[in-house]
PDB file of C-alpha atoms in Angstrom:
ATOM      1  CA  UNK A   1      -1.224 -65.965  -0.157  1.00  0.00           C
ATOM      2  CA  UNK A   2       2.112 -64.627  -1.642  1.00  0.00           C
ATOM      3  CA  UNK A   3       2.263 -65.051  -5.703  1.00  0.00           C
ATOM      4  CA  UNK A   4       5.936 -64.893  -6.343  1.00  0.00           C
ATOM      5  CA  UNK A   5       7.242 -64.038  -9.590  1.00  0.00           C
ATOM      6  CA  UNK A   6       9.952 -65.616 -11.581  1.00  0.00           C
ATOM      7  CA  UNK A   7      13.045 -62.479 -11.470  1.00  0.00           C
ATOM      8  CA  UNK A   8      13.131 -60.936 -15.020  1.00  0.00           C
ATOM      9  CA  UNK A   9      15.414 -62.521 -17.656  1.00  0.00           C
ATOM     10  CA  UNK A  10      17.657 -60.539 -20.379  1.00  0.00           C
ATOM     11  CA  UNK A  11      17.642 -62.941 -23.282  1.00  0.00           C
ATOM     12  CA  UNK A  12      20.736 -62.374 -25.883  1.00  0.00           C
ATOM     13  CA  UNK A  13      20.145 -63.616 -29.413  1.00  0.00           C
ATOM     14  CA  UNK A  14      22.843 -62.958 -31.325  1.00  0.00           C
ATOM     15  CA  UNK A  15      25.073 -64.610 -34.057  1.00  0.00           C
ATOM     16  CA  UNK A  16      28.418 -63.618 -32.928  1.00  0.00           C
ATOM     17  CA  UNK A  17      29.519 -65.797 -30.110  1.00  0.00           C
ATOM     18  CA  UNK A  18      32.144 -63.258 -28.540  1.00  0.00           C
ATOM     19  CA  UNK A  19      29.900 -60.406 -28.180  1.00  0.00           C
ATOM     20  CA  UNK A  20      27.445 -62.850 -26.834  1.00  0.00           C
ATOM     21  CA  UNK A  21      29.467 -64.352 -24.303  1.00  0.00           C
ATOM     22  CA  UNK A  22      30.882 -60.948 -23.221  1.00  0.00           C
ATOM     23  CA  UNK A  23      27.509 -58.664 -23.173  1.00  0.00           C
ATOM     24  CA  UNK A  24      25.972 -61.957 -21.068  1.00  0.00           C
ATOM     25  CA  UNK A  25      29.017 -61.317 -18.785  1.00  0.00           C
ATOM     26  CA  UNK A  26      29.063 -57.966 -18.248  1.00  0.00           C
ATOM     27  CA  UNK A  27      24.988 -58.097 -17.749  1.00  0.00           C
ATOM     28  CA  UNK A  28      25.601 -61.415 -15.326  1.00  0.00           C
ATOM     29  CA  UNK A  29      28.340 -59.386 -13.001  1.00  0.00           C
ATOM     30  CA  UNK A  30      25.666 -56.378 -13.071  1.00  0.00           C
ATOM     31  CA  UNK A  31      23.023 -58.773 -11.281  1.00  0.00           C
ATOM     32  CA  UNK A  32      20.614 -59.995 -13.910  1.00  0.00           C
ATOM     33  CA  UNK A  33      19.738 -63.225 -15.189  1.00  0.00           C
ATOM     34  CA  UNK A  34      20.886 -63.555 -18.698  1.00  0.00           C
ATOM     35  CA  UNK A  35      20.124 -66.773 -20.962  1.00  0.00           C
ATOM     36  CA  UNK A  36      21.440 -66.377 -24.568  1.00  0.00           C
ATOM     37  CA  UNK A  37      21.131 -68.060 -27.959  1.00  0.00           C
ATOM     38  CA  UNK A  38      22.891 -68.185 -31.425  1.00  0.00           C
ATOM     39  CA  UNK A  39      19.763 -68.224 -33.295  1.00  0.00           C
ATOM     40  CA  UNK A  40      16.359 -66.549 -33.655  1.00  0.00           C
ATOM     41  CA  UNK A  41      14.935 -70.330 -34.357  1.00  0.00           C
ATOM     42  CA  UNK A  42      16.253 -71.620 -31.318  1.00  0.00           C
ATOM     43  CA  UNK A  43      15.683 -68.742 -28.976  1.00  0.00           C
ATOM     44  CA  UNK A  44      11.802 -69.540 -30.123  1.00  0.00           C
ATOM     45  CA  UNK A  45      11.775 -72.895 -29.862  1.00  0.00           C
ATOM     46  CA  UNK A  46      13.923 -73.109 -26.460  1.00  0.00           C
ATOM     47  CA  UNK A  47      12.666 -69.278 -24.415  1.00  0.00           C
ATOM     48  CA  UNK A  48       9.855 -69.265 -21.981  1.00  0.00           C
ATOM     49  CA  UNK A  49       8.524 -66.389 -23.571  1.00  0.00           C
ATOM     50  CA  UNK A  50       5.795 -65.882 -20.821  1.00  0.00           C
ATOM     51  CA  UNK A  51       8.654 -64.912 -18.454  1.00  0.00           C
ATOM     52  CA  UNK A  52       8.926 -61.040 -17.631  1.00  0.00           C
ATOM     53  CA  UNK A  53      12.162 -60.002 -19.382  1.00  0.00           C
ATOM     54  CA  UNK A  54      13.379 -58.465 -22.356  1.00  0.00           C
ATOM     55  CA  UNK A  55      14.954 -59.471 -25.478  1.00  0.00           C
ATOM     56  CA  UNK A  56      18.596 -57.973 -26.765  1.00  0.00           C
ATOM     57  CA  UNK A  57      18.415 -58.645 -30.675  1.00  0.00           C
ATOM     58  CA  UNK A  58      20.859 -58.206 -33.492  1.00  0.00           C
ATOM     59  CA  UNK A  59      19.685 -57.577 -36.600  1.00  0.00           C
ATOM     60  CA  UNK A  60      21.575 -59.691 -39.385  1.00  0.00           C
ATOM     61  CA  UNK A  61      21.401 -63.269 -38.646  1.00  0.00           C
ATOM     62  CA  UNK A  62      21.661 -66.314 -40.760  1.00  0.00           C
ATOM     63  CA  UNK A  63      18.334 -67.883 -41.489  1.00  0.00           C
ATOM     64  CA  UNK A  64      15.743 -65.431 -39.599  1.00  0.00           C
ATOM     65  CA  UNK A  65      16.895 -61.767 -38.951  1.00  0.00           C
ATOM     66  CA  UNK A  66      16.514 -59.898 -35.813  1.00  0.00           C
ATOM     67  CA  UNK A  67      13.692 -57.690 -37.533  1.00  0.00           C
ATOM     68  CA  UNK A  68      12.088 -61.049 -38.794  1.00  0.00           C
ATOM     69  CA  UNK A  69      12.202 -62.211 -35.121  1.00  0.00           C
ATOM     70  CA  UNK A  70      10.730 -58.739 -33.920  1.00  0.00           C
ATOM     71  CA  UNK A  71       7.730 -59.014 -36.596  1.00  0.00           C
ATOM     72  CA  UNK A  72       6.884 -63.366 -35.855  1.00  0.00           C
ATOM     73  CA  UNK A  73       7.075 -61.897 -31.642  1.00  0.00           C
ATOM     74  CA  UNK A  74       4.443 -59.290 -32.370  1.00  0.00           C
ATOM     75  CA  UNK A  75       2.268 -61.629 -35.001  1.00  0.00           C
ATOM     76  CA  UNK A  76       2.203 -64.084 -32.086  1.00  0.00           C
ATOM     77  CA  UNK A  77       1.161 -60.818 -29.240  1.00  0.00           C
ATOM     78  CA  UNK A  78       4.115 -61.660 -27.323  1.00  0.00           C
ATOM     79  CA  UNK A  79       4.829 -58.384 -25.471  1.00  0.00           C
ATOM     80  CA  UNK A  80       8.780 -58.815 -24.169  1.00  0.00           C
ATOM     81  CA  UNK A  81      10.466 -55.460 -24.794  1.00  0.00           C
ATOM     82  CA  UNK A  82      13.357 -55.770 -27.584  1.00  0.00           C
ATOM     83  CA  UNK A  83      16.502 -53.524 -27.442  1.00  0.00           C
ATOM     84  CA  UNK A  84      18.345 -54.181 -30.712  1.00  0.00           C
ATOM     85  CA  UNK A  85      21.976 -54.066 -31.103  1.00  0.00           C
ATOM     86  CA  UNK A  86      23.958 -53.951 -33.863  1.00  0.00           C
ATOM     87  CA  UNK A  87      26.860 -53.153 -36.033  1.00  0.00           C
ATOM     88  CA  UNK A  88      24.429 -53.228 -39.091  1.00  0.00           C
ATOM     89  CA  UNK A  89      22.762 -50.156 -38.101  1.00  0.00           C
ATOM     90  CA  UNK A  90      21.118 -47.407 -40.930  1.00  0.00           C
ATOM     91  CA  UNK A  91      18.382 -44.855 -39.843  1.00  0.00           C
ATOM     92  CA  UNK A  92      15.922 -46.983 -41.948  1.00  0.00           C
ATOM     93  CA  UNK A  93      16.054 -50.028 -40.357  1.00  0.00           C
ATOM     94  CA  UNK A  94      16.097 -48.072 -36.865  1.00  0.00           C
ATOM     95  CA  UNK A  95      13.005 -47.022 -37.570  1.00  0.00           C
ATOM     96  CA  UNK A  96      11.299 -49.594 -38.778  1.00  0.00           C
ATOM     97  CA  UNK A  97      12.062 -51.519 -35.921  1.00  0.00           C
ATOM     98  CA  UNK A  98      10.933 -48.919 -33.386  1.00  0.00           C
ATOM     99  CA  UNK A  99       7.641 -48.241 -34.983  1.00  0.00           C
ATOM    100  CA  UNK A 100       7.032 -52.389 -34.875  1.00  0.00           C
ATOM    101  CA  UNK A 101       7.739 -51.664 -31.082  1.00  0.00           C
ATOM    102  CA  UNK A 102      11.513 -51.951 -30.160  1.00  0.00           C
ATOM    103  CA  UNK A 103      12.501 -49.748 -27.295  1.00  0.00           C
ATOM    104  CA  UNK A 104      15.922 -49.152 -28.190  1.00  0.00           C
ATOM    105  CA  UNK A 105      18.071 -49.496 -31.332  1.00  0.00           C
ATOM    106  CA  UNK A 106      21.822 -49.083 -30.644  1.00  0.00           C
ATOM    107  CA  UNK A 107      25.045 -50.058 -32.401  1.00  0.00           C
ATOM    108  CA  UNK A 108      27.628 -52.530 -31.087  1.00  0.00           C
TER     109      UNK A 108
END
């Protein structure tokens, strides 16, 4: 018996609508599945986080940060890689996040 696998989703959380719209474009047209939300409270409450993917995080959001996001994914073991990008970027922050487990940290 064949177990097939659901294909691996990008998931864009980010606050800025145009960046959102355009990175889930470009990542679309390059073949992958991309969902994306506004918010780090409704990426949790809407993502099936049990599906392989990774997660493409900004850091400053209103209400829960991308960091804050990072830190409540790890509390709760979920293991999706995160790739942050940002245009609030600083070496400490970049580091942080990487020790908690991000695999990338790049600025918009």
């Amino acid at each position: 018996m064949k177990c097939i696998l659901p294909a691996p989703l990008v998931r864009l959380v980010d606050d800025d609508n145009d960046f959102r719209e355009s990175q889930k474009a470009f990542l679309t047209a390059l073949g992958w599945q991309v969902e994306d939300w506004e918010s780090p409270a409704a990426f949790l409450q809407d993502d099936d986080l049990q599906r392989p993917g990774c997660a493409v995080l900004d850091i400053r959001m209103p209400g829960m940060s991308g960091l804050e996001l990072q830190e409540r994914m790890k509390a709760q073991n979920l293991s999706l890689p995160i790739i942050f990008v940002t245009g609030h970027g600083d070496v400490p922050t970049a580091v942080r996040t990487l020790k908690l487990g991000a695999f990338d940290f790049l600025e918009k």
